[in-house]
Coordinates of C-alpha atoms in Angstrom, one line a residue:
X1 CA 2.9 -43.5 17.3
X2 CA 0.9 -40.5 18.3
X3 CA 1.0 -37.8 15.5
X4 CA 3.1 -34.7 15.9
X5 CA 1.1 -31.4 16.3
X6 CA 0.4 -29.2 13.6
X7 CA 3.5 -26.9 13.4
X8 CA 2.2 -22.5 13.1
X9 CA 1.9 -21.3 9.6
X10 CA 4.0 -18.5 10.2
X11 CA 5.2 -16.0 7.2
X12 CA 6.7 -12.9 7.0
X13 CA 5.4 -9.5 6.9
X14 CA 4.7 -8.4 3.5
X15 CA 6.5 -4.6 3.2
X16 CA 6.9 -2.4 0.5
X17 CA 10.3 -1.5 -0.5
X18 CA 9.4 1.9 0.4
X19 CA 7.9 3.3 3.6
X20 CA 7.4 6.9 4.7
X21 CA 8.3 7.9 7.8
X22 CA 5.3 8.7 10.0
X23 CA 4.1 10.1 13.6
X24 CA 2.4 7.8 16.3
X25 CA -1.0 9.2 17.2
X26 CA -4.0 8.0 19.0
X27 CA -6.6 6.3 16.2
X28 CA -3.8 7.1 13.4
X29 CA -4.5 4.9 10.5
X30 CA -0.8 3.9 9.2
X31 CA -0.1 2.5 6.0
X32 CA 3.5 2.0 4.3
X33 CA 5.0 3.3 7.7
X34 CA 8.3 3.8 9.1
X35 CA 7.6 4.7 12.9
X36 CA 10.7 5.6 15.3
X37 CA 8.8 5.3 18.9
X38 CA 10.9 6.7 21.9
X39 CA 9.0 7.9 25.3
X40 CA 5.4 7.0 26.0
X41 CA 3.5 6.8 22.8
X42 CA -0.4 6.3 22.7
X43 CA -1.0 4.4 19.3
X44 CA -4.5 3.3 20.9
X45 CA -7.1 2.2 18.3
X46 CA -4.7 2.7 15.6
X47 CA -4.5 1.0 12.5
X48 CA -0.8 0.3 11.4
X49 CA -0.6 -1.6 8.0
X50 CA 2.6 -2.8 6.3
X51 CA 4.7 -1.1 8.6
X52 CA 8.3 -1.3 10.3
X53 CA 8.3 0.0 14.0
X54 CA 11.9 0.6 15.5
X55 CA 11.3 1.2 19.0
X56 CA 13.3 2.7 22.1
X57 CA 10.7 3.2 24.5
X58 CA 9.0 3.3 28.1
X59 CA 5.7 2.6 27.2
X60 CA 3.5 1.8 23.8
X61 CA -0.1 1.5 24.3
X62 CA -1.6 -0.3 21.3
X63 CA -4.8 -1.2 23.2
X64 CA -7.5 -2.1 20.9
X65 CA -5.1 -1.4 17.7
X66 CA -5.4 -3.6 14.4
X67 CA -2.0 -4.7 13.1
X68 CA -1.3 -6.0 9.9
X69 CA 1.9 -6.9 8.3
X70 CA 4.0 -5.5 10.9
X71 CA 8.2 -5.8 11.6
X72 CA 9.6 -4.9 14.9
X73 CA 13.4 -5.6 14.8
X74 CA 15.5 -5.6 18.2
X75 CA 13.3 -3.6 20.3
X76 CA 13.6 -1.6 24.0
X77 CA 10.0 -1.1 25.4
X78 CA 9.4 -1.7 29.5
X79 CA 5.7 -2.0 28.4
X80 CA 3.9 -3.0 25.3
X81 CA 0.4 -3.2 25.5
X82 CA -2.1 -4.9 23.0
X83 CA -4.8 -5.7 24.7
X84 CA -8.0 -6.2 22.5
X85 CA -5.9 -5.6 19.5
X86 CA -6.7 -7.4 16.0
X87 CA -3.0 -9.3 15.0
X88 CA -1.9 -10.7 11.7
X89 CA 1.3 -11.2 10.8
X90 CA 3.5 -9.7 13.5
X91 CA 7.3 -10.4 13.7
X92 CA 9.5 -9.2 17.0
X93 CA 13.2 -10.2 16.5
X94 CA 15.9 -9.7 19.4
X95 CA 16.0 -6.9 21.8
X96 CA 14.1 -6.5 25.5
X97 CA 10.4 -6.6 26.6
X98 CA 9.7 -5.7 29.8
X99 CA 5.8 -6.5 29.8
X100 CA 4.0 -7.5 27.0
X101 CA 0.4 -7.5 27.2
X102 CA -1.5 -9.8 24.6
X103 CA -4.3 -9.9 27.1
X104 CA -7.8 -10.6 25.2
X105 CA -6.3 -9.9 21.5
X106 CA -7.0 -11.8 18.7
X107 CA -3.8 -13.3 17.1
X108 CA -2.7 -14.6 13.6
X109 CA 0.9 -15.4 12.8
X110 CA 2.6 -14.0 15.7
X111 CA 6.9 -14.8 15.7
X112 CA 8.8 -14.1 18.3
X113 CA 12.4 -14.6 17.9
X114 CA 15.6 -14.1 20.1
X115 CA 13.4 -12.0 22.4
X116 CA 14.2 -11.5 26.2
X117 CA 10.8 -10.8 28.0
X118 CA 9.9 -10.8 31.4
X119 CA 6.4 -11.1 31.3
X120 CA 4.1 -12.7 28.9
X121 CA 0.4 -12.0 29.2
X122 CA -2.1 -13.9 26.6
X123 CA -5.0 -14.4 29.2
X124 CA -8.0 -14.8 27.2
X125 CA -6.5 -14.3 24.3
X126 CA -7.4 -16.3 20.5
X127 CA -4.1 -17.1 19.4
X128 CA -3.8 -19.3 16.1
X129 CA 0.2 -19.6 14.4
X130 CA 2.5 -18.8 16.8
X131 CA 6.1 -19.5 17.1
X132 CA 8.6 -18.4 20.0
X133 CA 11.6 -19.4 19.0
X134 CA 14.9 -18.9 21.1
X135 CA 13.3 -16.5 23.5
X136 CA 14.2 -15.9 27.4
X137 CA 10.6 -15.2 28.8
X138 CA 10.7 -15.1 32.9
X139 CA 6.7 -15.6 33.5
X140 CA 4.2 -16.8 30.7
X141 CA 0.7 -16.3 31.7
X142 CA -1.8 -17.6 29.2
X143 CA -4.7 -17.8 31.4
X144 CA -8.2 -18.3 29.9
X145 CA -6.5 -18.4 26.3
X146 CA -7.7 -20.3 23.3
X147 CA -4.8 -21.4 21.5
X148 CA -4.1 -23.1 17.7
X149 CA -1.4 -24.3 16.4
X150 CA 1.7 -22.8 18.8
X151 CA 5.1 -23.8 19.2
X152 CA 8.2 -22.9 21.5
X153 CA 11.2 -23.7 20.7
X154 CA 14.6 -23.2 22.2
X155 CA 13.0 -21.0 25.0
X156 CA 13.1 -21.0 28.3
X157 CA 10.6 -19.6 31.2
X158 CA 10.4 -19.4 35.1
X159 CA 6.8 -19.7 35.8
X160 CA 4.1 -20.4 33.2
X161 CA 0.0 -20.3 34.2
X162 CA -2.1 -22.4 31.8
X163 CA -5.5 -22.0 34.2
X164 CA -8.1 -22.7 32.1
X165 CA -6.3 -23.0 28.7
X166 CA -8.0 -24.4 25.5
X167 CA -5.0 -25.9 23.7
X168 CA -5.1 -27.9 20.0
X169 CA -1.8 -28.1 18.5
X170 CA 0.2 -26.5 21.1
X171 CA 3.9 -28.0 20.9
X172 CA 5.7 -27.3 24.5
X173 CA 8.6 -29.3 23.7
X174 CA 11.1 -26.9 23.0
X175 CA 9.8 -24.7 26.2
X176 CA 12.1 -25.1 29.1
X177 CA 9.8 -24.4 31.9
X178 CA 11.0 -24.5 36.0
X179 CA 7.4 -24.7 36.6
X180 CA 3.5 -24.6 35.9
X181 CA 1.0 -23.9 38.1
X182 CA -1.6 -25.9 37.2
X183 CA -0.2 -29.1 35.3
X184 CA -4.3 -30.1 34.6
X185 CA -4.7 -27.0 32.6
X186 CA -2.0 -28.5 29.9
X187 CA -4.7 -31.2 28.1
X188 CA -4.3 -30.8 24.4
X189 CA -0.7 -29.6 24.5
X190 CA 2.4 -32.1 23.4
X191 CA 5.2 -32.6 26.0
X192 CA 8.4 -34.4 25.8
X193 CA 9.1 -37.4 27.4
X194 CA 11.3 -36.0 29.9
X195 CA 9.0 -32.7 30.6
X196 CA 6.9 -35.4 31.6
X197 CA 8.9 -37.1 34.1
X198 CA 9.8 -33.8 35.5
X199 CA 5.8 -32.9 36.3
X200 CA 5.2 -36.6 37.5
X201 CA 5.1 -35.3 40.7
X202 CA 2.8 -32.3 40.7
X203 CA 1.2 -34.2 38.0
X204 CA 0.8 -37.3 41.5
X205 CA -0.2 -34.8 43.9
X206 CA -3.3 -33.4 41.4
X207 CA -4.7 -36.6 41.3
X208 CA -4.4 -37.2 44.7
X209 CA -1.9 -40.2 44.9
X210 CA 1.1 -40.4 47.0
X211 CA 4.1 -41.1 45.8
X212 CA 7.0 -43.0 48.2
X213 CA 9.8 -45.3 47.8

């Protein structure tokens, strides 16, 4: 029997009991936070540490922020962006994504739970401990991505672009997927037998062979 894969070493952020409320700014450097985001917020380059984000917003640029210990319970935001950013320890639970944008970021112990998101960028991203669990996610793109030890489960997706992926440990078993666009680009990942059946075909027509009755 093949071995399982690795499951994501995923914990909690670690909060104190006590946070002070705080204002988003550009480069900010956050610690024991409570942020209340609404509008467009630029929290570019920032630093949050230990914080809890509650979040009603149009658009939250976090390009090239470091995050560390971080809770983001049921949040609204058409666009999160966290391109570049440094990530350990990030926990989304519930609520509606419109775009988030992992492009290029470096990820440790990322959970996404009971989140509804219609488009999933990790292109090129180093992503290590990741678990989606029970999400709704209408287009993954992971592109280009190096990823280690990640794990969907109970989630399902329209479209999902592994071009060029580097997978170890990668469990897409619990990932209900209508279709990929490049069934090749899934070496390293585990599959279930009947995902497998499913792709047979595409999987056929890659390698060149016909398939009649």
């Amino acid at each position: 029997m093949p071995n399982s894969p690795t499951a994501p070493r995923v914990s909690a952020p670690d909060l104190p009991p006590v946070l002070e409320p705080r204002e988003a700014a550009r480069r900010a450097d956050l610690l024991a936070a409570a942020l209340e985001l609404t509008g467009t917020v630029d929290l570019a380059y920032a630093t949050l540490e230990q914080c809890a984000v509650q979040a009603d917003a149009d658009s939250i640029e976090l390009t090239g922020a470091t995050l560390l210990d971080v809770d983001l319970p049921e949040p609204r935001i058409a666009s999160l962006r966290l391109r570049n950013a440094s990530i350990r320890r990030l926990r989304i639970t519930g609520g509606r994504i419109g775009t988030l944008d992992l492009g290029d970021a470096r990820v440790a112990e990322l959970e996404l739970r009971d989140v509804r998101i219609d488009y999933l960028n990790l292109g090129a991203a180093r992503a290590e401990d990741v678990d989606v669990v029970g999400c709704a996610v209408r287009t993954i793109d992971i592109p280009q991505a190096e990823l280690t030890r990640v794990r969907f489960q109970a989630t399902r997706s329209d479209e999902v672009d592994p071009r060029g992926l580097r997978a170890k440990d990668v469990d897409l078993r619990g990932l209900d997927a209508l279709s990929y666009l490049d069934v090749q680009s899934l070496r390293g990942t585990t599959l279930s037998s009947v995902q497998v059946q499913q792709l047979a075909p595409v999987m056929a027509a890659g390698l060149g062979i016909t398939v009649t009755d």
